[in-house]
mmCIF file of C-alpha atoms in Angstrom:
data_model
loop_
_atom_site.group_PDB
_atom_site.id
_atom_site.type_symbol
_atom_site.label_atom_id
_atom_site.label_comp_id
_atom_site.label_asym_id
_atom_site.label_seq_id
_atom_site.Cartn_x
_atom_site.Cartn_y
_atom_site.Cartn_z
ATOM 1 C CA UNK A 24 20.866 -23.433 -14.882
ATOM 2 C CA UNK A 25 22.073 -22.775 -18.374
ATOM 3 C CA UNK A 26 20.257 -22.823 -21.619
ATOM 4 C CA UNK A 27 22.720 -26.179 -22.903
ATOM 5 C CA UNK A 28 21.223 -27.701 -19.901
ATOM 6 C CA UNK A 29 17.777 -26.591 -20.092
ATOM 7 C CA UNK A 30 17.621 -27.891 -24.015
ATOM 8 C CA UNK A 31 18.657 -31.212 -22.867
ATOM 9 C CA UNK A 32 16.259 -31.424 -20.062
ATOM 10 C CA UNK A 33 12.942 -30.197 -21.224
ATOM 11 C CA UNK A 34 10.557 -30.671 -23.862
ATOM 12 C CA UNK A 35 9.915 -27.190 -24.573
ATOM 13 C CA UNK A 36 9.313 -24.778 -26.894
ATOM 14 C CA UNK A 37 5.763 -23.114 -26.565
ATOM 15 C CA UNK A 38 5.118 -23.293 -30.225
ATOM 16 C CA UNK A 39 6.691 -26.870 -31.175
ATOM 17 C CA UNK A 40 4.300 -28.640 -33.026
ATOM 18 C CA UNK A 41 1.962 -31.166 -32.129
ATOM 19 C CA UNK A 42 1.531 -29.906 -28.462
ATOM 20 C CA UNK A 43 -0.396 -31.481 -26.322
ATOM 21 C CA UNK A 44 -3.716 -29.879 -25.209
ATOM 22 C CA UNK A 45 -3.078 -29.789 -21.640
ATOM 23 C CA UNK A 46 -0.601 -27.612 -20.789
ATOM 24 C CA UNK A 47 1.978 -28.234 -18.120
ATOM 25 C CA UNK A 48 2.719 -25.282 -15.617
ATOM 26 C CA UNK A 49 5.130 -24.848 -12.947
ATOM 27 C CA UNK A 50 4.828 -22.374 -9.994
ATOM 28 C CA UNK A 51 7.865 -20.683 -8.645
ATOM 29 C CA UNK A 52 6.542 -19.534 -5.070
ATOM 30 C CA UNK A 53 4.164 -21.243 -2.791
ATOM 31 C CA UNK A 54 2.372 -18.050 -0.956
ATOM 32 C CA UNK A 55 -1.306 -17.216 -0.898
ATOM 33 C CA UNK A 56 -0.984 -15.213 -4.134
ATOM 34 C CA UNK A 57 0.673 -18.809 -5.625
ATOM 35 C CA UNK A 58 -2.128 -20.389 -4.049
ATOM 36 C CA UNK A 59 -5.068 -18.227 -6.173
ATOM 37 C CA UNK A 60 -3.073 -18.895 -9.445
ATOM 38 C CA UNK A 61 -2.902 -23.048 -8.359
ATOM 39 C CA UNK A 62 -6.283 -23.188 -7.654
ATOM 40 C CA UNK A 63 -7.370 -21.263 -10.903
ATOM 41 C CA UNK A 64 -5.443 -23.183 -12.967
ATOM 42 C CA UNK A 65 -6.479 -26.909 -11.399
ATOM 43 C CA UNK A 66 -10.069 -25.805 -12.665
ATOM 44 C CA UNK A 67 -9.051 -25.512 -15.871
ATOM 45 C CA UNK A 68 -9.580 -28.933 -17.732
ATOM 46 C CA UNK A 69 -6.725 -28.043 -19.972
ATOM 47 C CA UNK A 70 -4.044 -27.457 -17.687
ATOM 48 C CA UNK A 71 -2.213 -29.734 -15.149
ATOM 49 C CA UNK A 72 0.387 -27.964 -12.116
ATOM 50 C CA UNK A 73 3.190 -29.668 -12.776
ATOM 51 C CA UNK A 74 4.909 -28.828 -9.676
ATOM 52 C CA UNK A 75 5.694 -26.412 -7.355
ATOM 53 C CA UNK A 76 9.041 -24.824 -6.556
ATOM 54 C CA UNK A 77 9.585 -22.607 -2.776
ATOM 55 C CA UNK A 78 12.680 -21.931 -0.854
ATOM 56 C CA UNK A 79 10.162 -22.940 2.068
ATOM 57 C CA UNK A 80 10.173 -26.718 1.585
ATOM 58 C CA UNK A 81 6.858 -27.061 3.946
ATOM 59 C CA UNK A 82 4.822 -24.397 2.163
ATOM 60 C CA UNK A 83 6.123 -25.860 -1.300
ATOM 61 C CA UNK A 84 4.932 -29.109 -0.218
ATOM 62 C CA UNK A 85 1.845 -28.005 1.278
ATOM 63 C CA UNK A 86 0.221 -26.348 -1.788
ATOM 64 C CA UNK A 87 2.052 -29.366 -4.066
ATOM 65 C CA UNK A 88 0.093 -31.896 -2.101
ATOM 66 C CA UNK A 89 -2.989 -30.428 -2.870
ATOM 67 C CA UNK A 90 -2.755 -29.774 -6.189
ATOM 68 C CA UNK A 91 -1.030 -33.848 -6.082
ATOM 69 C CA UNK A 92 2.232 -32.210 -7.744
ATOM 70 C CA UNK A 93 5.714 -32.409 -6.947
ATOM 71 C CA UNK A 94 7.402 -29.994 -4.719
ATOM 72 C CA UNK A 95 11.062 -28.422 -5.682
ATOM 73 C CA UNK A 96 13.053 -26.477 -2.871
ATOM 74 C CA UNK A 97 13.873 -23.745 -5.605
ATOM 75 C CA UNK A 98 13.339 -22.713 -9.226
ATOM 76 C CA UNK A 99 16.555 -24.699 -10.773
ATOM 77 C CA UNK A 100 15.061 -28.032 -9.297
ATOM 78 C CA UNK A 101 11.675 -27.146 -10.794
ATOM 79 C CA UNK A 102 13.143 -26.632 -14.317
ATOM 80 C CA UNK A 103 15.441 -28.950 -14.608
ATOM 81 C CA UNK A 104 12.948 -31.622 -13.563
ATOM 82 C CA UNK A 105 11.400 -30.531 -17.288
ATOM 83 C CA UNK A 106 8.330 -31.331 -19.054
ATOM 84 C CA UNK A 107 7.088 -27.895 -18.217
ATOM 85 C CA UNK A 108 5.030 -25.523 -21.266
ATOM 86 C CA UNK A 109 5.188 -22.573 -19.228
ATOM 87 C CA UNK A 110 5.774 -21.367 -15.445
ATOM 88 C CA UNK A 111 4.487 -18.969 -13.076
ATOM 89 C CA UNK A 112 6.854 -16.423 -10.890
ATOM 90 C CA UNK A 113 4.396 -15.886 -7.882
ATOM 91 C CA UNK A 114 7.816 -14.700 -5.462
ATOM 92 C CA UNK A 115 8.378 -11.584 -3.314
ATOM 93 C CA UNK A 116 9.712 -8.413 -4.635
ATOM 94 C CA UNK A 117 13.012 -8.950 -3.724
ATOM 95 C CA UNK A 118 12.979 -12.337 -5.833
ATOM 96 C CA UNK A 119 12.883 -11.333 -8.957
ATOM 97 C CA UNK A 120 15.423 -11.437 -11.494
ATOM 98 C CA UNK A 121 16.993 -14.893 -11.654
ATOM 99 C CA UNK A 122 13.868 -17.219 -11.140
ATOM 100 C CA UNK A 123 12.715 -15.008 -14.679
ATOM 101 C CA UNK A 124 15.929 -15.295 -16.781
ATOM 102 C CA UNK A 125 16.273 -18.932 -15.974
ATOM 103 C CA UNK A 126 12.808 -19.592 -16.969
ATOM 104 C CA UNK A 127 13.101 -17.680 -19.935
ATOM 105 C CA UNK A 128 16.785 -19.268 -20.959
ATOM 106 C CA UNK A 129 14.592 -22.505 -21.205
ATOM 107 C CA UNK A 130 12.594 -20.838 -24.009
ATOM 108 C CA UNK A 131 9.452 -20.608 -21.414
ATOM 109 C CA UNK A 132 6.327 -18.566 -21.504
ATOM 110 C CA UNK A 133 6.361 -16.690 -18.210
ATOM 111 C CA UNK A 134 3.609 -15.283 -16.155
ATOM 112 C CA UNK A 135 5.235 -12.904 -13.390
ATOM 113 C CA UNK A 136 3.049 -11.571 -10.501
ATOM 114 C CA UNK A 137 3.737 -7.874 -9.789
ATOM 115 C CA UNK A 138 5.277 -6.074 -8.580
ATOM 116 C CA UNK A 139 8.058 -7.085 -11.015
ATOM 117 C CA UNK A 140 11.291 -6.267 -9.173
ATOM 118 C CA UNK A 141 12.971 -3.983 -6.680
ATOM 119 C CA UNK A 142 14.705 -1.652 -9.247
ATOM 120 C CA UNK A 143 13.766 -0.900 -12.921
ATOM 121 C CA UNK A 144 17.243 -2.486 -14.590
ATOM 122 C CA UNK A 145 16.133 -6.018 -13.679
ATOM 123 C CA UNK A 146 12.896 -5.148 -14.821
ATOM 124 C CA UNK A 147 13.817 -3.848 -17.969
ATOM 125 C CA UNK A 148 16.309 -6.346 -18.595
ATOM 126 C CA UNK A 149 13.706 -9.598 -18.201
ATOM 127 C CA UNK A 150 11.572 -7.458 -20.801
ATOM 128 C CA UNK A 151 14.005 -7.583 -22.817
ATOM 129 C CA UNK A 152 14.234 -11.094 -22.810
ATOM 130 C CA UNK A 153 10.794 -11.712 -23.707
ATOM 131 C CA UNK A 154 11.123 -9.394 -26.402
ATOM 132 C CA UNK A 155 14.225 -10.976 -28.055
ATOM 133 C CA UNK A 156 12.818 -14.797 -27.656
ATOM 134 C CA UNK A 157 9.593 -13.841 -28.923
ATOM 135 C CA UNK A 158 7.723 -15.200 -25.566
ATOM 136 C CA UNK A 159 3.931 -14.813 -24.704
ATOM 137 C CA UNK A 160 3.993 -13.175 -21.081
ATOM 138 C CA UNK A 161 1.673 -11.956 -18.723
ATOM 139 C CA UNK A 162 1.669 -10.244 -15.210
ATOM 140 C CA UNK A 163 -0.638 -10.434 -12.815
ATOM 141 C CA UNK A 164 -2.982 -6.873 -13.145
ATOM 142 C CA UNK A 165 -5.987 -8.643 -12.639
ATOM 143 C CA UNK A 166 -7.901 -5.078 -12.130
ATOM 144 C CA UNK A 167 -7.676 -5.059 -16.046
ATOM 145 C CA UNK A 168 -10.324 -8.092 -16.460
ATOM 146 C CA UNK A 169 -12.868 -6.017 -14.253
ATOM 147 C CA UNK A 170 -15.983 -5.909 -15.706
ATOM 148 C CA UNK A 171 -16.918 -3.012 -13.631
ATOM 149 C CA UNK A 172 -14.142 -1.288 -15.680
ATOM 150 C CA UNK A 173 -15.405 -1.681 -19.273
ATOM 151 C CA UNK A 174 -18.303 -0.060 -17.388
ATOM 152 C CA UNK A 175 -16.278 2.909 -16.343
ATOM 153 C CA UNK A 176 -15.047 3.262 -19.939
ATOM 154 C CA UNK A 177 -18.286 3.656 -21.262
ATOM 155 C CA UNK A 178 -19.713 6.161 -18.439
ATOM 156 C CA UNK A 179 -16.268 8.174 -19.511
ATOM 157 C CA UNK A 180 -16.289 8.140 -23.692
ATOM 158 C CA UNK A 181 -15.747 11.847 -24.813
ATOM 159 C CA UNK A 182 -15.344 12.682 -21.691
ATOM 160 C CA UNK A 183 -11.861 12.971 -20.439
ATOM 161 C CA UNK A 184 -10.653 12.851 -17.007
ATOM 162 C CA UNK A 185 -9.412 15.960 -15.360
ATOM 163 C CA UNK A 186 -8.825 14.699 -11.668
ATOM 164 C CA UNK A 187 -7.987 11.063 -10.329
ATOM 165 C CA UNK A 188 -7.546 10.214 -6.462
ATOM 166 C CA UNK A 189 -5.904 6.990 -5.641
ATOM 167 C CA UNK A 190 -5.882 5.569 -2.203
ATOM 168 C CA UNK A 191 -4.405 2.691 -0.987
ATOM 169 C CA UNK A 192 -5.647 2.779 2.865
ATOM 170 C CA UNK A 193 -4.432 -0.758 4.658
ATOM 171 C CA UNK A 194 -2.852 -2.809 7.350
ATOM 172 C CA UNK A 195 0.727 -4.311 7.089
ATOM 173 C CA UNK A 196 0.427 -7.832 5.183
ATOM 174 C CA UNK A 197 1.209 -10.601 7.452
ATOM 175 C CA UNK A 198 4.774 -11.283 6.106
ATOM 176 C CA UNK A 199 7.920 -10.320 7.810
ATOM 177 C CA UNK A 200 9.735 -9.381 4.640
ATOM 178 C CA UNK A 201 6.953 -6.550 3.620
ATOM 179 C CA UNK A 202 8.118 -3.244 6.094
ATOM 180 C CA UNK A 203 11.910 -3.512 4.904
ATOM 181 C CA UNK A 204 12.375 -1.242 2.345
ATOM 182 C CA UNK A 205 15.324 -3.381 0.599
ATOM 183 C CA UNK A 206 12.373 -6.375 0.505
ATOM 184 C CA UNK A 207 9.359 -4.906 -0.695
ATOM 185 C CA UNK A 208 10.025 -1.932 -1.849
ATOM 186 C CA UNK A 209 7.048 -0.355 0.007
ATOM 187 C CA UNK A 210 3.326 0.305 -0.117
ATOM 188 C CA UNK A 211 3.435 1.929 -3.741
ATOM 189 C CA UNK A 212 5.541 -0.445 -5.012
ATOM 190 C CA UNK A 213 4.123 -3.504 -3.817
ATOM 191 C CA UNK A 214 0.736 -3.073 -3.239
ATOM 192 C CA UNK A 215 -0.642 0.693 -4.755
ATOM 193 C CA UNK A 216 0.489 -0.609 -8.198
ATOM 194 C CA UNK A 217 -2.873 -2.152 -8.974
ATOM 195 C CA UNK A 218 -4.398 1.817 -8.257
ATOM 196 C CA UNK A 219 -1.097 3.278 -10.674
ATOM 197 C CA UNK A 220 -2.252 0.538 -13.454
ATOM 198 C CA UNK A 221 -6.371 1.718 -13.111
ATOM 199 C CA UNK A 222 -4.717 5.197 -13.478
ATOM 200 C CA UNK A 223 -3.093 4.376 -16.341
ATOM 201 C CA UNK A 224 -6.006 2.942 -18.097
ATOM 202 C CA UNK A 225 -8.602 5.595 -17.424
ATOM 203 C CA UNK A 226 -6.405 8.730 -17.026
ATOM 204 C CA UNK A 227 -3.549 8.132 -19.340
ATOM 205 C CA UNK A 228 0.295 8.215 -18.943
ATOM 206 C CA UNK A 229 1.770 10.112 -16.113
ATOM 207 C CA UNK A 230 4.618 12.568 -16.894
ATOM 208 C CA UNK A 231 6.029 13.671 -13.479
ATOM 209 C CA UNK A 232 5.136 12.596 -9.654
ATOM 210 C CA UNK A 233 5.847 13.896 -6.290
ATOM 211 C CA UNK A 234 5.599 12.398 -3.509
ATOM 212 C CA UNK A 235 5.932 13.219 0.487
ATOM 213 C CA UNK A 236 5.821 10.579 3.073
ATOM 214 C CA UNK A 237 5.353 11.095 6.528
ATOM 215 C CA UNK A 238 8.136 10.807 8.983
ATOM 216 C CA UNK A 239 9.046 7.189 10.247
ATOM 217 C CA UNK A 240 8.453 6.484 14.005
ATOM 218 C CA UNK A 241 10.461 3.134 13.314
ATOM 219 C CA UNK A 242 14.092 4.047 11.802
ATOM 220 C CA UNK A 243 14.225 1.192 8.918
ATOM 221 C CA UNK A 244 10.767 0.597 7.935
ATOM 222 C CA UNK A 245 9.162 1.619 4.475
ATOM 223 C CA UNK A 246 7.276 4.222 4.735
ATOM 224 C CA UNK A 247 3.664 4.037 6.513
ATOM 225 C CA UNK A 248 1.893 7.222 4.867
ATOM 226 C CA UNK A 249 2.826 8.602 1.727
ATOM 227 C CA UNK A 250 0.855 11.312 -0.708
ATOM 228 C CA UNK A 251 1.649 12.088 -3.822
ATOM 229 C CA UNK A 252 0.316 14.509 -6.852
ATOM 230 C CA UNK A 253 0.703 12.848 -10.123
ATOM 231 C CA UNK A 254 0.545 15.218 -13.694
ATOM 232 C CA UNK A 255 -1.032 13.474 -16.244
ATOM 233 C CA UNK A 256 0.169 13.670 -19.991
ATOM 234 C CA UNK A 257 -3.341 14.483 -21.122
ATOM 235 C CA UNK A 258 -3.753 17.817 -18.657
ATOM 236 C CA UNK A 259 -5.045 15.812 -16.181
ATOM 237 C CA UNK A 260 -4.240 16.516 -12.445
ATOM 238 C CA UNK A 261 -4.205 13.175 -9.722
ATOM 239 C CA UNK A 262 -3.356 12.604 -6.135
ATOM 240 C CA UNK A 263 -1.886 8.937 -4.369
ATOM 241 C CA UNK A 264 -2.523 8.317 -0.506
ATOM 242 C CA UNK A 265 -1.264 5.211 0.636
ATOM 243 C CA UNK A 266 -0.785 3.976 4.566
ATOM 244 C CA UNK A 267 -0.332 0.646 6.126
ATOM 245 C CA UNK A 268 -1.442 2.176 10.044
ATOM 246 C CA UNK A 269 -4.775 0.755 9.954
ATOM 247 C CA UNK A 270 -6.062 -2.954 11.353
ATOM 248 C CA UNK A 271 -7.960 -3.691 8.487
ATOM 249 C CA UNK A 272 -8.060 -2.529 4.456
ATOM 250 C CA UNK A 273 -10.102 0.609 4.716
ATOM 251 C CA UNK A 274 -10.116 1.830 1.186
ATOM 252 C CA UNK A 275 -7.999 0.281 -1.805
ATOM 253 C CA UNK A 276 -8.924 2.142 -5.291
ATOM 254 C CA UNK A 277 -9.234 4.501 -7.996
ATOM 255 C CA UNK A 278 -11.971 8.025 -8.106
ATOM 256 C CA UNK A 279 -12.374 9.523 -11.254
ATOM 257 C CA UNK A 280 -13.952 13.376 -12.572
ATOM 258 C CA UNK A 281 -14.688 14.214 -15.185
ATOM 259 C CA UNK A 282 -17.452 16.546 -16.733
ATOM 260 C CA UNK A 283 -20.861 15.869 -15.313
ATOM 261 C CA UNK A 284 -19.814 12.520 -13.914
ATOM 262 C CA UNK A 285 -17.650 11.447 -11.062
ATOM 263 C CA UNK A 286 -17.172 7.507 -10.712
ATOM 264 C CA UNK A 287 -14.996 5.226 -7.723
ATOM 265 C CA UNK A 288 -13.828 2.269 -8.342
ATOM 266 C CA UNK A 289 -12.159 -0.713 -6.215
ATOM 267 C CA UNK A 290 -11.513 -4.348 -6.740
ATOM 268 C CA UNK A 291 -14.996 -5.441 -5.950
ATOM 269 C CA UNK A 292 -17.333 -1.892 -6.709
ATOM 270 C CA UNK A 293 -18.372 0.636 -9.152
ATOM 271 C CA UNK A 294 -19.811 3.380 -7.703
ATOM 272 C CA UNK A 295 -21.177 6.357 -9.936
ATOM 273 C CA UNK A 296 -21.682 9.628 -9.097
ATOM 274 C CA UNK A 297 -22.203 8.580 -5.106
ATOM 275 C CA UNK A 298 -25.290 6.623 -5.750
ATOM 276 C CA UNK A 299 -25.283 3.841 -8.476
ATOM 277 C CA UNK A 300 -23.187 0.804 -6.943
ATOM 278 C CA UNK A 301 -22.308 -2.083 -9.565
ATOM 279 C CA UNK A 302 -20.677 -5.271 -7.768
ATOM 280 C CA UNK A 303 -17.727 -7.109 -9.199
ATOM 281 C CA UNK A 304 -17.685 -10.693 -8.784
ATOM 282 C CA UNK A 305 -14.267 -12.792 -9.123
ATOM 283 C CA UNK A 306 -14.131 -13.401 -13.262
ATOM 284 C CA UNK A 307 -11.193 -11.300 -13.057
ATOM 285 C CA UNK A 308 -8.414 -13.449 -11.223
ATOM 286 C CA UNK A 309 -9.817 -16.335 -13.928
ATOM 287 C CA UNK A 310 -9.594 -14.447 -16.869
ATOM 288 C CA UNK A 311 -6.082 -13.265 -15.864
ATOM 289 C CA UNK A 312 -5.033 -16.981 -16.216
ATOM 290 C CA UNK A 313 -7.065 -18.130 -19.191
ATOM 291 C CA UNK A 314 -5.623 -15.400 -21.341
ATOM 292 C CA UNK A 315 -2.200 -16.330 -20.786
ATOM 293 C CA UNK A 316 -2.854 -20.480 -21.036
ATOM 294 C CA UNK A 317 -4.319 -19.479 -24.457
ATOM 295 C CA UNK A 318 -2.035 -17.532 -25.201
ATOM 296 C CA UNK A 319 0.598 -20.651 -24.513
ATOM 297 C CA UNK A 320 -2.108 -22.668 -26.697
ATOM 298 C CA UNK A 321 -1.254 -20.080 -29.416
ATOM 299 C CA UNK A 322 -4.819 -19.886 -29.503
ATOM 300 C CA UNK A 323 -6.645 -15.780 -29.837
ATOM 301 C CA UNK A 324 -5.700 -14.476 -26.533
ATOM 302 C CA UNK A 325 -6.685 -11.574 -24.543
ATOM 303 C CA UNK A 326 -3.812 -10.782 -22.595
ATOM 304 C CA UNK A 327 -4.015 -7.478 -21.429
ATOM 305 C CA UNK A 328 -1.144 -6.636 -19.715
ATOM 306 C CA UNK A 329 1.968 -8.491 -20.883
ATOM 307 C CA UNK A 330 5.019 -8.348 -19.352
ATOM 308 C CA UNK A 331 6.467 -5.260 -21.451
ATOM 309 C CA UNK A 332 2.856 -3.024 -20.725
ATOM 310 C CA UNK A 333 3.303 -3.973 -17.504
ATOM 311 C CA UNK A 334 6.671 -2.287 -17.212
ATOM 312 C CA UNK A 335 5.209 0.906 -17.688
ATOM 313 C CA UNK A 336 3.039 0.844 -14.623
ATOM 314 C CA UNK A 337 5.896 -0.817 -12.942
ATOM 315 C CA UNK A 338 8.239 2.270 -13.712
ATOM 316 C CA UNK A 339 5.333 4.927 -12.382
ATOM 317 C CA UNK A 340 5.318 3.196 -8.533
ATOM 318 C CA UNK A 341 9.345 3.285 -9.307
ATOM 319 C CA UNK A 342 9.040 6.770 -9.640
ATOM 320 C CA UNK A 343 6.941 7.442 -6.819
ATOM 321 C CA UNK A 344 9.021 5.711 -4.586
ATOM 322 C CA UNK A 345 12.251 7.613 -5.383
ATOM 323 C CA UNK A 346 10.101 10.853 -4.985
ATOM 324 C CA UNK A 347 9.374 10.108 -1.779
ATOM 325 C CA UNK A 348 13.260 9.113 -0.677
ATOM 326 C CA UNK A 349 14.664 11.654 -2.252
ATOM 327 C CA UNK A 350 12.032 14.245 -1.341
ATOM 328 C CA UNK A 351 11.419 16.382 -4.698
ATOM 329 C CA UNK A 352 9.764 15.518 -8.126
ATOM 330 C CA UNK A 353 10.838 13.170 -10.369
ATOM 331 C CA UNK A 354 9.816 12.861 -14.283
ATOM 332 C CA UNK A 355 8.247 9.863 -15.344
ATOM 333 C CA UNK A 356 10.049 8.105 -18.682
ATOM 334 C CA UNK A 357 7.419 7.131 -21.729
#
């Protein structure tokens, strides 16, 4: 797919004028994250799924049919079928890179689901992209629409952290790819990321990360228990414990100290100071999608984490994960 061809076959160009109000959106990736985006974005009476590209024709078809879209075998059929305003990248880890710079060679808004690649130069060089075209982007931190955090902000105003725990305490997902480290790029990559993001919010930037996983009992497998201590830029001090030995998701989120106030919080729960217990309900993974559909509207948008913010989380679970293969510290780049 080249950018001659895309210009020929699409009408596109997120802020061409006189664009329609509903807003056409292809889905690269037809999994149960893909799934959550579809049937957000169906609910939205401003938005049609366009179709639905998978290199799984049955699953593509699958989610397609409901959503009574057409179903492309990969991300090149999807495109160059045009009349798409902005597409979706809802793929594995090891995925990334050419689904993104084809999209954005077709002058696309993207929405990428983390984590955002295997290794930070593919990363960096799809932010880079965005950057030059002038794109609106998003990527998928949902935790950032929490309403339960804004809470957490308040409880901690003038008073800054001094100690974060993360845990990411889980089963192995159901998906063959996810224990090869060349794949998935393990635990802290794929799935811990949300906990490194929270960290980032309420703690601050990290400057330097160790991390020590436990020895393998399967030679070839990511690892299954990792911890990590984490030096904050602010003086704060932070621990990471992530395993996928369990049969079930036993704990999956951030605890926070600091003076006279100690707060946990998770996808779904605020707790504060062991006793107060604030439920989340599921605005986030809605808001995550109508920021970036207004922000393809060129309307006021809230996007929180576009794709270049997102890098910055994406480079801390990068840096934890070389920690842990190479065994010593590693310092984290601004």
């Amino acid at each position: 797919m080249t950018l001659r061809t895309c210009l020929f076959v699409l009408r596109v160009s997120w802020d061409r004028p006189g664009m329609s109000p509903t807003i056409r959106v292809g889905i690269v990736g037809a999994g149960n994250v893909a799934a959550r985006h579809a049937d957000v974005l169906s609910g939205f009476p401003d938005v049609t799924i366009a179709g639905i590209a998978d290199t799984d024709p049955h699953r593509a078809e699958a989610l397609a049919s409901k959503h009574r879209s057409p179903a492309y075998g990969n991300h090149a059929d999807l495109l160059s079928a045009g009349d798409l305003d902005a597409v979706y990248v809802c793929v594995p880890p090891f995925a990334h890179g050419n689904p993104e710079h084809d999209i954005l060679s077709c002058n696309l808004p993207i929405f990428v689901e983390k984590p955002l690649s295997l290794d930070l130069a593919t990363a960096e060089s799809i932010a880079d992209e965005i950057d030059r075209r002038g794109l609106p982007s998003a990527v998928g931190h949902h935790w950032r629409y929490l309403d339960i955090l804004d809470r957490a902000r308040d409880l901690l105003a003038d008073r800054p952290v001094r100690l974060a725990l993360g845990h990411w305490l889980d089963k192995v997902p159901p998906v063959a790819w996810w224990l090869k480290p060349d794949m998935s790029g393990g635990q802290t990559v794929e799935q811990a990321v949300h906990v490194l993001d929270l960290a980032r919010l309420l703690v601050g930037e990290v400057t330097m990360v160790h991390a020590v996983p436990a020895v393998n009992t399967v030679e070839g497998e990511v690892d299954r228990a990792t911890a990590a201590v984490m030096s904050f830029a602010d003086g704060a001090a932070g621990l990471l414990a992530t395993c996928s030995l369990l049969d079930r998701k036993h704990r999956a989120g951030l605890e926070v100290h600091a003076e006279g106030i100690a707060l946990e919080l998770s996808e779904t729960e605020l707790v504060v100071d062991g006793g107060e217990r604030v439920r989340e309900g599921e605005r986030a993974k809605v808001a995550v999608d109508r920021a970036f559909i207004d922000a393809v509207q060129g309307k006021q948008a809230d996007v929180r984490a576009p794709y270049r913010e997102a890098l910055k989380t994406h480079r801390l679970a990068l840096a934890l994960a070389r920690s842990a293969r190479e065994r010593k510290p590693v310092m984290v780049d601004a």
